[in-house]
Coordinates of C-alpha atoms in Angstrom, one line a residue:
X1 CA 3.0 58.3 20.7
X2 CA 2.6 61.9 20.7
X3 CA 3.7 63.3 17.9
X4 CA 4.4 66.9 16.8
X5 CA 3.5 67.5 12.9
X6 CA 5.5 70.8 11.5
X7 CA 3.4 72.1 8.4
X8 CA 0.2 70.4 10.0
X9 CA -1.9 72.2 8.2
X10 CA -0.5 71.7 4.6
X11 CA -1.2 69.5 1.9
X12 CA 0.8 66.5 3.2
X13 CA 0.9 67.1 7.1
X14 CA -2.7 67.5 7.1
X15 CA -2.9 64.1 5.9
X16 CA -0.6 62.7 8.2
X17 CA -2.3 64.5 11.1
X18 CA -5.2 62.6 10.3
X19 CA -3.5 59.3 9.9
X20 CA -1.9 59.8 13.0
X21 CA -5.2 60.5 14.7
X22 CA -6.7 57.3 12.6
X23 CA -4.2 54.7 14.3
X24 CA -4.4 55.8 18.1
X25 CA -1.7 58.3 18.1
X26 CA -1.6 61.7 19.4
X27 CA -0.5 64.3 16.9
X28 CA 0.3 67.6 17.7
X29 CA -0.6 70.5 14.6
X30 CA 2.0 73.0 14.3
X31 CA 2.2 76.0 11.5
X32 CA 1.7 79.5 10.3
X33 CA -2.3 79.0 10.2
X34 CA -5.0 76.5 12.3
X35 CA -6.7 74.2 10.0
X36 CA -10.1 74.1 10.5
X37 CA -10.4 70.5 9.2
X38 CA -8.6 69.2 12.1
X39 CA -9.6 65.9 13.7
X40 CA -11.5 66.9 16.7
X41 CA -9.3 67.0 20.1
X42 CA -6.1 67.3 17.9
X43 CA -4.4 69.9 19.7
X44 CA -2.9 73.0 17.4
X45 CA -0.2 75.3 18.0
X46 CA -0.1 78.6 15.8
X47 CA 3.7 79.4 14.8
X48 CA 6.5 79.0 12.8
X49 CA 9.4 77.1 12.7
X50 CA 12.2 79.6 12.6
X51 CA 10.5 80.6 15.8
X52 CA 12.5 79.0 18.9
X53 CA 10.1 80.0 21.4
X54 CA 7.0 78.7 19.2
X55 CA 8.6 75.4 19.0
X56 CA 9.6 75.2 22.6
X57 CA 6.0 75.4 23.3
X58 CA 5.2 73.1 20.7
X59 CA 7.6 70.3 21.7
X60 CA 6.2 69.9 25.4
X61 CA 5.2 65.9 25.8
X62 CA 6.1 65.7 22.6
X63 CA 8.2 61.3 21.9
X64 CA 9.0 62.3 18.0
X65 CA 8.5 64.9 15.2
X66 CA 7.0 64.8 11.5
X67 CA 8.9 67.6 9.9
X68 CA 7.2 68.6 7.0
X69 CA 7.4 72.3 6.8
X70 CA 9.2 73.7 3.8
X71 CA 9.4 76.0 0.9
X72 CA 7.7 74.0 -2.0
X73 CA 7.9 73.5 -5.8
X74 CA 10.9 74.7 -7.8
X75 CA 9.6 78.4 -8.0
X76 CA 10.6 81.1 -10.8
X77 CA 14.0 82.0 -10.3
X78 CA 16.8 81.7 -8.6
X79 CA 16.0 85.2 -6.7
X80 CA 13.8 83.0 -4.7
X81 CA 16.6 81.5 -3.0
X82 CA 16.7 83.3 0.1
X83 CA 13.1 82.3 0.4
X84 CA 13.9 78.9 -0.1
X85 CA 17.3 78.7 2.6
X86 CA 15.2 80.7 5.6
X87 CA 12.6 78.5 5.6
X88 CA 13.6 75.2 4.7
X89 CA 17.0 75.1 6.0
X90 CA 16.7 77.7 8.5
X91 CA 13.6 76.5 10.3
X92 CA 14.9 72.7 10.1
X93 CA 17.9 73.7 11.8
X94 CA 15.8 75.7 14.5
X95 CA 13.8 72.5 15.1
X96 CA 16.3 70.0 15.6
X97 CA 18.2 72.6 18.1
X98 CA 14.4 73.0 20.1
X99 CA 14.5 69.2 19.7
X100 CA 17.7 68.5 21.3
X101 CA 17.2 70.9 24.1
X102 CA 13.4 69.2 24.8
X103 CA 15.1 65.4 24.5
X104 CA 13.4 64.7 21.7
X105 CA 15.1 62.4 19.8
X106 CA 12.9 61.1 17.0
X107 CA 12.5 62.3 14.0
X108 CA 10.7 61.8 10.6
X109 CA 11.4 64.2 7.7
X110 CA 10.2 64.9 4.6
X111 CA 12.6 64.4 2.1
X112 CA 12.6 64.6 -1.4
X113 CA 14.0 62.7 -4.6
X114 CA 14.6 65.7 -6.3
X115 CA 18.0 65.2 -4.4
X116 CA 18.8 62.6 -6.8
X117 CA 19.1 65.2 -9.8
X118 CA 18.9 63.4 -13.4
X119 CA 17.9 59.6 -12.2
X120 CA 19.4 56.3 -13.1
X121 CA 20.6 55.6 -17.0
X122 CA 22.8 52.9 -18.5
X123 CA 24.9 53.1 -21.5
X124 CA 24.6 50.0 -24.0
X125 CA 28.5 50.4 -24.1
X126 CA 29.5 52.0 -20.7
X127 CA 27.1 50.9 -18.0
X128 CA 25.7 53.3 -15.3
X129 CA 26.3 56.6 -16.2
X130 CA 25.4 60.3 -15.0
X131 CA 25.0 63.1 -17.6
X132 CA 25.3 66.4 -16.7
X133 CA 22.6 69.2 -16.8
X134 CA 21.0 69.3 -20.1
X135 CA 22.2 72.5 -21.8
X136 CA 19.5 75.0 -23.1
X137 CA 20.3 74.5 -27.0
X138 CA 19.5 71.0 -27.0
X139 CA 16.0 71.9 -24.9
X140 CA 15.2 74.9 -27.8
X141 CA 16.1 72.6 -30.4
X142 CA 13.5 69.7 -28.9
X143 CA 16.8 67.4 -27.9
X144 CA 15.0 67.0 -24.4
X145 CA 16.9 63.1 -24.0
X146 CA 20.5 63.3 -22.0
X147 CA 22.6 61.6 -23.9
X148 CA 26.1 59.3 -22.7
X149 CA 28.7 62.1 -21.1
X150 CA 31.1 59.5 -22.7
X151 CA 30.2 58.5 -25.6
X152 CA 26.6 60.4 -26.5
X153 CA 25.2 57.8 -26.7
X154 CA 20.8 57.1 -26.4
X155 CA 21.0 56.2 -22.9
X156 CA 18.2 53.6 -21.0
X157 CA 16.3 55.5 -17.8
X158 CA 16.1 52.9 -14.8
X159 CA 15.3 53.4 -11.2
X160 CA 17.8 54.9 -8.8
X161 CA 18.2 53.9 -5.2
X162 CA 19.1 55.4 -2.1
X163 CA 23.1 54.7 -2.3
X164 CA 22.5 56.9 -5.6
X165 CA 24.9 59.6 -5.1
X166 CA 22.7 63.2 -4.3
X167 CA 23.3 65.7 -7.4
X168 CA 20.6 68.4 -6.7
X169 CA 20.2 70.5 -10.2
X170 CA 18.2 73.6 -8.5
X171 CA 17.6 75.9 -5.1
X172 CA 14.6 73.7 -4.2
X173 CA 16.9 70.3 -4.1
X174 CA 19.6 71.8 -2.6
X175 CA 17.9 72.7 0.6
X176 CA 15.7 69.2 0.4
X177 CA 19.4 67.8 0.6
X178 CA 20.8 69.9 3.1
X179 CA 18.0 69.3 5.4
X180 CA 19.2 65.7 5.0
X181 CA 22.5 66.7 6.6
X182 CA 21.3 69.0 9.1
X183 CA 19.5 66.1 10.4
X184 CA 22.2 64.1 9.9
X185 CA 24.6 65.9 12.1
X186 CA 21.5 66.6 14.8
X187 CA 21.7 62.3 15.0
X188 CA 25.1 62.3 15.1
X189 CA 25.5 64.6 17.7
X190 CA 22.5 63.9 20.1
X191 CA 22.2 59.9 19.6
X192 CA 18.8 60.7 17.8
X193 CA 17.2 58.5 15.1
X194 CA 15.9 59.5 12.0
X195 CA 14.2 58.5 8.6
X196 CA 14.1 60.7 5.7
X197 CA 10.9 59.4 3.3
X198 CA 12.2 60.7 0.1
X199 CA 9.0 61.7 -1.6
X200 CA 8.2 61.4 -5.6
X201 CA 5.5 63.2 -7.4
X202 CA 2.9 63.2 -4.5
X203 CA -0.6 63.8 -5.2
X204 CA -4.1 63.8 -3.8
X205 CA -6.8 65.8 -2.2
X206 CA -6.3 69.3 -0.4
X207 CA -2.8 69.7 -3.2
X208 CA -3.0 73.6 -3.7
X209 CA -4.1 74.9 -6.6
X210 CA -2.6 77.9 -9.6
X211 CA 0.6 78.5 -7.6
X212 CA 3.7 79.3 -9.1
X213 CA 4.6 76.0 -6.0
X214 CA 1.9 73.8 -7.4
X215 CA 2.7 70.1 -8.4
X216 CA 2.4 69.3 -12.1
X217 CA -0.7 67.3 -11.5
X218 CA -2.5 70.1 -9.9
X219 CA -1.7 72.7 -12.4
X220 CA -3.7 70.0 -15.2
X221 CA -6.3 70.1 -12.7
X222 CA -6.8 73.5 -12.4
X223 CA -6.9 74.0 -16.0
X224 CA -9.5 71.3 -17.2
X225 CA -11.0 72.8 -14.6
X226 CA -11.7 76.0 -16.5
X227 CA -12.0 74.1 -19.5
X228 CA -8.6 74.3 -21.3
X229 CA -6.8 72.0 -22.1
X230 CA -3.6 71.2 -20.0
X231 CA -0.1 72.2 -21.4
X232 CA 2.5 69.3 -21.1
X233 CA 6.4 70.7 -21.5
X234 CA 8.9 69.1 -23.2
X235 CA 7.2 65.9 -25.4
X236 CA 5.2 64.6 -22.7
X237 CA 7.6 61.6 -22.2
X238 CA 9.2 62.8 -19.0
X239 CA 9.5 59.4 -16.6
X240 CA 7.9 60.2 -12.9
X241 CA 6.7 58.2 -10.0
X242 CA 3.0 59.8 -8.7
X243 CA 2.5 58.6 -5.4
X244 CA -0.8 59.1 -3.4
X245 CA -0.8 61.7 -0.2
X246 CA -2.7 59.3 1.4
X247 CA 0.3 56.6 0.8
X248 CA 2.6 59.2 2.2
X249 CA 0.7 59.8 4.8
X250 CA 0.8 56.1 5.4
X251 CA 4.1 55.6 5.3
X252 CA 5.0 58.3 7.9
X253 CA 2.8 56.9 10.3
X254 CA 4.9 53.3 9.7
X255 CA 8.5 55.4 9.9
X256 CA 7.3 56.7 13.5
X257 CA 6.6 53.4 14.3
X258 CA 9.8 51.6 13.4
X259 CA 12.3 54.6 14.3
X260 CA 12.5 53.5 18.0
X261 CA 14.1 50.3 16.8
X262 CA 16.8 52.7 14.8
X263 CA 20.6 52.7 15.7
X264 CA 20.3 55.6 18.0
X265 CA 22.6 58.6 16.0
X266 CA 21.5 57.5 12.4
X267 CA 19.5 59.0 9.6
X268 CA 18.1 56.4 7.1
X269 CA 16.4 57.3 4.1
X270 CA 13.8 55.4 1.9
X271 CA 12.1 55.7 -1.3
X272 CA 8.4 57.4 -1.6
X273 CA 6.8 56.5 -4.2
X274 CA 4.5 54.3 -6.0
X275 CA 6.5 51.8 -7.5
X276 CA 4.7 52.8 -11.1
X277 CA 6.3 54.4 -13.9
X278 CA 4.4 56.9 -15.3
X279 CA 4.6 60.1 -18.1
X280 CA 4.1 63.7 -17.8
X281 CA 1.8 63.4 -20.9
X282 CA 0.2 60.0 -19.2
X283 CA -0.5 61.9 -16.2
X284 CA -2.5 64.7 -18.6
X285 CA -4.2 62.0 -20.1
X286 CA -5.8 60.1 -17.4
X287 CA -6.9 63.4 -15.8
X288 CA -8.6 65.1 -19.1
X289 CA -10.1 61.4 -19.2
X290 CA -11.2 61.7 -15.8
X291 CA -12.9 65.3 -15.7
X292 CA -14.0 64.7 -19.4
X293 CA -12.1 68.0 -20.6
X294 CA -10.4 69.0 -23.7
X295 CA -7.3 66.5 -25.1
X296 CA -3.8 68.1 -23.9
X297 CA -1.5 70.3 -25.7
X298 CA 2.1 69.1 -26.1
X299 CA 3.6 72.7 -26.4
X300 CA 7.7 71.7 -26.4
X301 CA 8.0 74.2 -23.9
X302 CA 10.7 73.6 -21.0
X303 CA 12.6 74.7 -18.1
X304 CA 15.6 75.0 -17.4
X305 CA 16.1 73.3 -13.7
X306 CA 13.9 70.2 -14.6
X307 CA 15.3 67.2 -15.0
X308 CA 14.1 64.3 -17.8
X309 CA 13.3 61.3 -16.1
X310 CA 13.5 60.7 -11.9
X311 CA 11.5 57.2 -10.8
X312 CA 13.1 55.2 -8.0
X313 CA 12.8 52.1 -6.0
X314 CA 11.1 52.0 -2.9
X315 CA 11.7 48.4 -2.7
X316 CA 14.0 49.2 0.5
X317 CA 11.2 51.0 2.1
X318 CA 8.7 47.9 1.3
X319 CA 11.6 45.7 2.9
X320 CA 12.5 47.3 5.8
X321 CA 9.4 48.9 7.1
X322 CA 6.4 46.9 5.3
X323 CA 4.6 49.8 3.6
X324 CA 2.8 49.1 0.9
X325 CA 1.2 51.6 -1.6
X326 CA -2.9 51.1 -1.7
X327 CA -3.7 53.7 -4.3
X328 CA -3.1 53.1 -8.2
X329 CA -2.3 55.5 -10.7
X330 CA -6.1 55.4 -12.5
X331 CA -7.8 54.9 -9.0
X332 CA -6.0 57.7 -7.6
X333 CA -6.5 60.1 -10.7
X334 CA -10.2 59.3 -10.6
X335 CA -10.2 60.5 -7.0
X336 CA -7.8 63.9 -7.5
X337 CA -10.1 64.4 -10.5
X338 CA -13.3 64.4 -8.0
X339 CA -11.9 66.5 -5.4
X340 CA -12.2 70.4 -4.9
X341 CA -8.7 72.1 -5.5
X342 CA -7.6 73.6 -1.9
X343 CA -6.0 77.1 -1.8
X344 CA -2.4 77.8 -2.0
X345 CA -0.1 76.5 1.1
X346 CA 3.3 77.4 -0.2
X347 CA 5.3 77.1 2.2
X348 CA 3.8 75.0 4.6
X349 CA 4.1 71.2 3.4
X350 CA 6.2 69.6 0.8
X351 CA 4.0 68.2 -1.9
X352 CA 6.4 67.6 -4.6
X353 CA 8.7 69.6 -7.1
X354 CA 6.7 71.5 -9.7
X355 CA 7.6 69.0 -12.4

């Protein structure tokens, strides 16, 4: 299958480019910038996606499309959202109109579980319940735990699935979501078929380094790297799911595979992640352990568009499509710990919200 990777030369894409390559098929490299680490006889096209005649050119030959360019991380403030809108949403909507007028009908995109907002928690006394945004007296106060909207209530974090309803709590989630439904209309419209990999915390080699973009993991990284100790927010007890690039990569190469065998007009999405339930402050811990730097600092600091806890199945991903994860948490720290940090490539491939 040839298959045109958008972001190609980012974090994520340049993984799948080379697990594309790895399994016999014949990716196509598409961004802003070549990567010079490319598999050799990988073709590359220099462009970018709000660019119709770029992708026209791109999308010659082309059977289906990795989409994984987009603006990444949650950023500063909201007066990045412009920034955020023309390239994620704008540029997805560009590619899925060069798509249709190509015939290409496949697609995989790179979705997000930041869509979910807050994740899963049940009340002892009401079941299943969804608190709203935390509000920023509790956070100053160190009342980081949403509590019952009904009752208030301790409440029990669980894992959320993809019938979850979508409750974006920032600019970077809303445009992860409404790629969702661009794509979704694009399927609906043309008879194409997609999959939307909703990625957790991904990490790994080539993650970009001291970016206001940067995953959580990386910004530890970078600062055991200088010999500091790495701050933690909030108490350290934040609930994630970190999920190897190389799994990611993995699992996009299995989406392509099985997306021919879709209900033609359909957009399904899956669970990314590892299937372990990790901490913020575990996460700090196993890397300091890892480079041999200084113990991390729990500061109590927060941000406002973060949310608590966010783990989800992927059992429906494991079902459908066979993937399995291959990289543990303390296997896959080890690694991260070993590799160089790669320079910033915001904006080209989604690695994971900032938190």
């Amino acid at each position: 299958m040839r298959v045109l990777v958008t972001g190609g030369a980012g974090f994520i894409g340049s993984h799948i480019v080379e697990e594309l390559h790895s399994r016999g098929h014949q990716p196509v490299g598409f961004d802003t910038r070549p990567w010079p680490g490319a598999p050799p006889g990988v073709p590359w096209i220099t462009g970018d996606v709000r660019d119709a005649v770029a992708l026209a050119d791109a999308l010659r030959g082309v059977d289906a499309v990795c989409h994984q360019a987009a603006r990444v991380g949650l950023g500063r403030d909201f007066a990045d959202a412009p920034g955020y809108v023309d390239v994620t949403c704008l540029g997805t909507a560009r590619l899925l109109t060069a798509m249709a007028r190509a015939g290409v009908d496949k697609l995989v995109l790179a979705g997000s579980m930041v869509v979910y907002g807050e994740g899963r928690y049940d009340c002892s006394e009401h079941g299943t319940v969804r608190p709203g945004p935390r509000r920023e007296e509790d956070l100053a106060a160190g009342r980081f735990e949403p509590r019952c909207p009904r009752c208030g209530a301790a409440l029990r974090p669980g894992l959320v699935t993809e019938d979850a309803p979508a409750d974006p709590r920032n600019v970077y989630a809303t445009t992860k979501l409404a790629q969702e439904h661009l794509a979704a209309s694009w399927a609906r419209e043309t008879g194409g078929r997609v999959i939307s990999l909703r990625y957790h915390n991904v990490y790994g080699d080539r993650m970009p380094r001291d970016t206001p973009y940067a995953g959580v993991a990386s910004f530890f990284r970078s600062a055991l790297a200088r010999g500091e100790a790495p701050r933690v927010f909030e108490d350290g007890a934040q609930r994630r799911d970190f999920v190897h690039v190389t799994d990611v990569a993995a699992a996009n190469a299995v989406a392509l595979t099985a997306l021919p065998g879709r209900p033609a007009g359909t957009l399904r999405a899956y669970n990314t992640g590892s299937g372990e339930v990790r901490t913020v402050g575990e996460l700090a811990r196993a890397l300091t352990a890892a480079c041999g730097g200084p113990e991390p600092v729990v500061t109590g600091e927060y941000r406002l568009g973060d949310v608590r806890h966010i783990t989800a199945s992927s059992e429906r991903l494991r079902r459908e499509l066979g993937w399995r994860p291959g990289v543990g948490f303390a296997e896959g720290m080890a690694r991260f710990a070993a590799h160089e940090p790669a320079a910033d490539t915001a904006g080209q491939a989604d690695p994971s919200p900032a938190s």
